[in-house]
Coordinates of C-alpha atoms and ligand atoms in Angstrom, one line a residue:
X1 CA 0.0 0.0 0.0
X2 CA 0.9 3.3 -0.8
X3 CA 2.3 5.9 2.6
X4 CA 3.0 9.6 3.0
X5 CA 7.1 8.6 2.5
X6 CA 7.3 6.1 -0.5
X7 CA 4.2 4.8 -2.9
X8 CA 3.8 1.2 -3.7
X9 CA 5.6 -0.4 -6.8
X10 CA 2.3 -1.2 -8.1
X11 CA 1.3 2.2 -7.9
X12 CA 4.8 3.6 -9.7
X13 CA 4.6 0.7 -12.2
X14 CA 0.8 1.5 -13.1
X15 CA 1.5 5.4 -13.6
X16 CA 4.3 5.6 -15.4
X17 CA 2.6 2.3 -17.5
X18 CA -0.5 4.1 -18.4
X19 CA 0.9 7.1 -18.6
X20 CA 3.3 6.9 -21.3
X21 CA 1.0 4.3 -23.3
X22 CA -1.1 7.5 -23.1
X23 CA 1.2 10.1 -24.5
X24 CA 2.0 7.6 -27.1
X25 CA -1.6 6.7 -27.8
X26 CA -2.8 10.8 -28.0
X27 CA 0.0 11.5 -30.6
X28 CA -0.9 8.1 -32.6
X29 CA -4.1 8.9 -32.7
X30 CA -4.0 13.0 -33.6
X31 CA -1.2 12.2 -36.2
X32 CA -2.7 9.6 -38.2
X33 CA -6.7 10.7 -38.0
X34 CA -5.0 14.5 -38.9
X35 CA -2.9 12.9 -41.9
X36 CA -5.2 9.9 -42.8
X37 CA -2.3 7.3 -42.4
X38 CA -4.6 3.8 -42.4
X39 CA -1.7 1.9 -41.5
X40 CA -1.9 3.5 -38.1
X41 CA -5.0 2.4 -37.1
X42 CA -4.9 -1.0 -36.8
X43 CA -1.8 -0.6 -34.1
X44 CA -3.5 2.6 -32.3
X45 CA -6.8 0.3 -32.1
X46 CA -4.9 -3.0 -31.2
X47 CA -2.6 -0.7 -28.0
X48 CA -5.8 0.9 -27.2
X49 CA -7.7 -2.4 -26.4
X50 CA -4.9 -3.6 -24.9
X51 CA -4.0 -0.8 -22.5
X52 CA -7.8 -1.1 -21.0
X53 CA -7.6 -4.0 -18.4
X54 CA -4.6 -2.0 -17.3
X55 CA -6.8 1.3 -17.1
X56 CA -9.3 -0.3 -15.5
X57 CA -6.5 -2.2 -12.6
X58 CA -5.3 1.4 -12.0
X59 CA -8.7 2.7 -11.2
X60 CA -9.1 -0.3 -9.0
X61 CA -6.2 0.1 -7.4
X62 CA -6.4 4.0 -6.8
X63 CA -9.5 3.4 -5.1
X64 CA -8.9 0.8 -2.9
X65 CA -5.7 2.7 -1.9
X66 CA -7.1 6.1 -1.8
X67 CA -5.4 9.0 -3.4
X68 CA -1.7 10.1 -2.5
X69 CA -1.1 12.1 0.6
X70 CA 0.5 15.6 -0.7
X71 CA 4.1 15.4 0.6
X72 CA 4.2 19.2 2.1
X73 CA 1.0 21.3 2.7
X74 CA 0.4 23.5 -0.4
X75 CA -2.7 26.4 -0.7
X76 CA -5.8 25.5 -0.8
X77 CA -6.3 26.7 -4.4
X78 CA -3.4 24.5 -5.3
X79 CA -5.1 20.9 -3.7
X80 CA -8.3 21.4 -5.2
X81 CA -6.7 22.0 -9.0
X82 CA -4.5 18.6 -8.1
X83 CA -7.5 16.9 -7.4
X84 CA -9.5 18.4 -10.3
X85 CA -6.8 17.1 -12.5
X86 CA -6.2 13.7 -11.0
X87 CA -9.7 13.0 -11.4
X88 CA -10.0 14.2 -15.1
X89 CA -6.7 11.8 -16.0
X90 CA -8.3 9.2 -14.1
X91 CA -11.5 9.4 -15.6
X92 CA -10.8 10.1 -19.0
X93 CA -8.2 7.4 -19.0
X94 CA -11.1 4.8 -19.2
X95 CA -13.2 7.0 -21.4
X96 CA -10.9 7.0 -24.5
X97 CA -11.0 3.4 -25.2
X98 CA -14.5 2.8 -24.6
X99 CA -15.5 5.6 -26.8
X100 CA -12.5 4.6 -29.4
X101 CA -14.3 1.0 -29.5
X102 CA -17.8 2.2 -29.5
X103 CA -17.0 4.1 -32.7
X104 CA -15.0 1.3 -34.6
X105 CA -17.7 -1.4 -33.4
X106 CA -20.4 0.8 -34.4
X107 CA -18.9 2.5 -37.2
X108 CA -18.8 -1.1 -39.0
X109 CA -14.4 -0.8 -39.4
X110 CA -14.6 -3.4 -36.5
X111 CA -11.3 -4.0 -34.3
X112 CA -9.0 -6.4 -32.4
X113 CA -5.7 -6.9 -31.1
X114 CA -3.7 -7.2 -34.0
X115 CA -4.8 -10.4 -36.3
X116 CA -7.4 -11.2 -33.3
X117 CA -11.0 -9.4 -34.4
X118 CA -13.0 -8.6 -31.4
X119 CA -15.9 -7.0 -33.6
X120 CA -15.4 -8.0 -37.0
X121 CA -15.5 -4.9 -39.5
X122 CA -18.9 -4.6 -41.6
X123 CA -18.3 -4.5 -45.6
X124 CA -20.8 -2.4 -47.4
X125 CA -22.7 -4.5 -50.0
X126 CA -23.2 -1.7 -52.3
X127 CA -20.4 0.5 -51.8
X128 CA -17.2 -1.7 -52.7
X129 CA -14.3 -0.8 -50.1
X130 CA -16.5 1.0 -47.9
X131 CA -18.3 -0.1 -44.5
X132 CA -21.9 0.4 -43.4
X133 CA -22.2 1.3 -40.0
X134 CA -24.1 -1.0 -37.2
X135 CA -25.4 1.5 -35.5
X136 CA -24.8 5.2 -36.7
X137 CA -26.3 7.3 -33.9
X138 CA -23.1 5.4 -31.5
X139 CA -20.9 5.8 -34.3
X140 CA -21.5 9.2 -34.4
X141 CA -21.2 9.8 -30.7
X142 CA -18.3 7.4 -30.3
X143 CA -16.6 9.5 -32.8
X144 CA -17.2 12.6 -31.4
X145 CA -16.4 11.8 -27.9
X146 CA -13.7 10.1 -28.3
X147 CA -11.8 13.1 -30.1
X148 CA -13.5 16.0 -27.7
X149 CA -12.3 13.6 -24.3
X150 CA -9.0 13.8 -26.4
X151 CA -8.1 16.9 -26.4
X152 CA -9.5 17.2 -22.8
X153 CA -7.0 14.9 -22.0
X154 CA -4.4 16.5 -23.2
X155 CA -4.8 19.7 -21.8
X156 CA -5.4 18.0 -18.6
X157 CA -2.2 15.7 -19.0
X158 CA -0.1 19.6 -19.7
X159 CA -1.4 21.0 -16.5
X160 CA -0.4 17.7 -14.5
X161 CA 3.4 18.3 -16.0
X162 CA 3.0 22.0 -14.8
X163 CA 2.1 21.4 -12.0
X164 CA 5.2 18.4 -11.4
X165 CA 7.4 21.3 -12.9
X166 CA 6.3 23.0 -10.3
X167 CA 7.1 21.3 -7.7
X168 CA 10.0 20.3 -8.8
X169 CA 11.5 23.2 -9.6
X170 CA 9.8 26.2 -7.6
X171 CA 8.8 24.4 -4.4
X172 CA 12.0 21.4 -4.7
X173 CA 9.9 18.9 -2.7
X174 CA 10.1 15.1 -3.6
X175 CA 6.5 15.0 -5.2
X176 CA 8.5 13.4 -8.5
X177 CA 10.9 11.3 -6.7
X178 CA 8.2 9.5 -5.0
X179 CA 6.5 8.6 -8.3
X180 CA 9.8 7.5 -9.6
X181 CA 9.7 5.1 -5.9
X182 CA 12.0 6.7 -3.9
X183 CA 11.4 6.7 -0.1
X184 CA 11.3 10.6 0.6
X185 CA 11.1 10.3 4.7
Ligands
HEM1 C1 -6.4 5.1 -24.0 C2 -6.7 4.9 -25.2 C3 -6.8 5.9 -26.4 C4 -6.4 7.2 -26.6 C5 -5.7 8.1 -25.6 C6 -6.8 7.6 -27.9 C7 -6.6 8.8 -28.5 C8 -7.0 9.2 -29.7 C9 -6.9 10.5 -30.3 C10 -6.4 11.7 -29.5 C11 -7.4 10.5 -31.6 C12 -7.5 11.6 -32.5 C13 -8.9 12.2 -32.5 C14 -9.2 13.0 -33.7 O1 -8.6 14.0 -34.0 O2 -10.2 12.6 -34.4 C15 -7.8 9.1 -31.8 C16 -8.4 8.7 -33.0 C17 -8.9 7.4 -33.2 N1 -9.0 6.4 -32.3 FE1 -8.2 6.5 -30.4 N2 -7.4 6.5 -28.5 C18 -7.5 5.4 -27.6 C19 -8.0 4.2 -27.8 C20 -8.7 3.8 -28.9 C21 -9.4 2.5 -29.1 C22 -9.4 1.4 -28.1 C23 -9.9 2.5 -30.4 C24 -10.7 1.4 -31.1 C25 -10.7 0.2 -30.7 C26 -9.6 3.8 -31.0 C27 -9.9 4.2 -32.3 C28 -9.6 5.4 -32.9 C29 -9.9 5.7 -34.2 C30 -10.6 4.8 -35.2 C31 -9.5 7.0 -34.5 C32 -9.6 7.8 -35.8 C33 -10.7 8.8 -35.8 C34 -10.7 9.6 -37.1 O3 -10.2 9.1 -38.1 O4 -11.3 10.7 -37.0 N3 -8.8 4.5 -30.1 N4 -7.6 8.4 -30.7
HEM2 C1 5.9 13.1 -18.3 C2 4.7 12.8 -17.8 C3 4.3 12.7 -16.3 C4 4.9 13.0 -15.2 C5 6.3 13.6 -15.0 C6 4.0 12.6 -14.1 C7 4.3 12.7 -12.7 C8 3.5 12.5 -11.7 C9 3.8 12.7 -10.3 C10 5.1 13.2 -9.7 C11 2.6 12.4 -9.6 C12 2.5 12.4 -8.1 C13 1.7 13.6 -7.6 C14 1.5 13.6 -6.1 O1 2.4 13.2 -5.4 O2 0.5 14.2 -5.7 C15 1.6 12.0 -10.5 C16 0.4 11.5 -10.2 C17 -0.6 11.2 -11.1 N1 -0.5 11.1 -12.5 FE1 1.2 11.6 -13.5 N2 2.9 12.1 -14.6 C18 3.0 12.2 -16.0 C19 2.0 11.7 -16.9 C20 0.8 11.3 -16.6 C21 -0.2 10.9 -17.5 C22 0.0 10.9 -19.1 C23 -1.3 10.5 -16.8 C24 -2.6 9.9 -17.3 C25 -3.1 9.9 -18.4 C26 -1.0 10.7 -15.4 C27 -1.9 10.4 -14.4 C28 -1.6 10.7 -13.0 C29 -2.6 10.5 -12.0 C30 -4.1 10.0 -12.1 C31 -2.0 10.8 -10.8 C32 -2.6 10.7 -9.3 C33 -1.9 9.7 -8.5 C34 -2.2 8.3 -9.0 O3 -3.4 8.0 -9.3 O4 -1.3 7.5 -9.1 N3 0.3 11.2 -15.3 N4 2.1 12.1 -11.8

């Protein structure tokens, strides 16, 4: 479990693990839907999927832990925009793949992990090379969510490095070292 002087190496190994899959996942996914690169799109769904059980652990674990004790005592201002934030990575975290797989399920494109369809894509009988869509009210929505919770996300995500700048380098306190798992009694 998790204390004020060191965090568990769960907890370290499920940040950093999400975290980065993240960063990698958001500039995937504005790159190729910006540039219409289709090879991209298997791997960005197939990571996607994948990263989910491991979203979903995190949340788990964050709750059953609760969430990290600050490691000095900041304003008040400054613990409610940390929570704020926490809770919006938190959050959103497990809404970009279920609204990334509610479009491509819905949309008829379909997805899996890699060669391993999960829902199969849905080839348009009249239009050759095209798909028809299962359901194009969730398509729509999935669509649309899933790139407005993404840009959320990344704002969110650049005030979470702010505010570890911060810290770091205005207050020096050992708010980064502990998430790197150092003790910091
Ligand atoms: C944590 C997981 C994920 C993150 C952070 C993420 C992030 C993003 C972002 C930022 C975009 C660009 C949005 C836009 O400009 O339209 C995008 C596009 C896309 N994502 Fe994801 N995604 C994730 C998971 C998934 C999953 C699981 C699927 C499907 C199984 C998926 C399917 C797609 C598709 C099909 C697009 C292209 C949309 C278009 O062409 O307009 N994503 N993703
Ligand atoms: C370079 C990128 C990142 C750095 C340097 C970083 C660093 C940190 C640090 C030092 C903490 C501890 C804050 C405290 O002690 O109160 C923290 C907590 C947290 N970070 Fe990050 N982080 C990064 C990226 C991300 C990303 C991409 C996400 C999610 C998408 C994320 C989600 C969280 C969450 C939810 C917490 C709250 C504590 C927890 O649930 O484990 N971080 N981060």
């Amino acid at each position: 479990m998790d204390s004020k002087n060191k965090f568990s190496g769960m907890t370290v190994l499920l940040h950093w693990t999400v975290g980065l899959t993240i960063l990698c996942l958001l500039g995937v996914g504005i790159y190729m839907a910006e540039n219409e690169v289709d090879a991209l799109y298997p791997i960005h769904k197939s990571f996607g999927v994948l990263i989910f059980p491991v979203i979903l652990l995190r949340a788990i674990w964050r709750f059953k832990n609760g969430w990290p004790v600050a490691v000095t005592t900041y304003s008040k201002i400054e613990q409610i925009v940390a929570k704020v934030v926490h809770w919006l990575l938190l959050t959103l975290t497990i809404l970009m793949p279920v609204t990334g797989m509610m479009f491509s399920g819905a949309s008829g494109h379909g997805f899996g992990i890699f060669s391993w369809q999960i829902v199969p894509s849905n080839p348009s009988l009249t239009k050759p090379g095209e798909v028809d869509a299962f359901n194009p009210f969730a398509a729509h929505w999935g669509h649309e969510l899933h790139e407005i919770f993404g840009y959320v996300l990344l704002a969110a995500i650049c005030l979470h490095v702010v505010g570890v700048l911060k810290h770091k380098l205005i207050d020096k306190d050992a708010s980064l070292a502990r998430m790197l798992g150092k003790n910091v009694e």
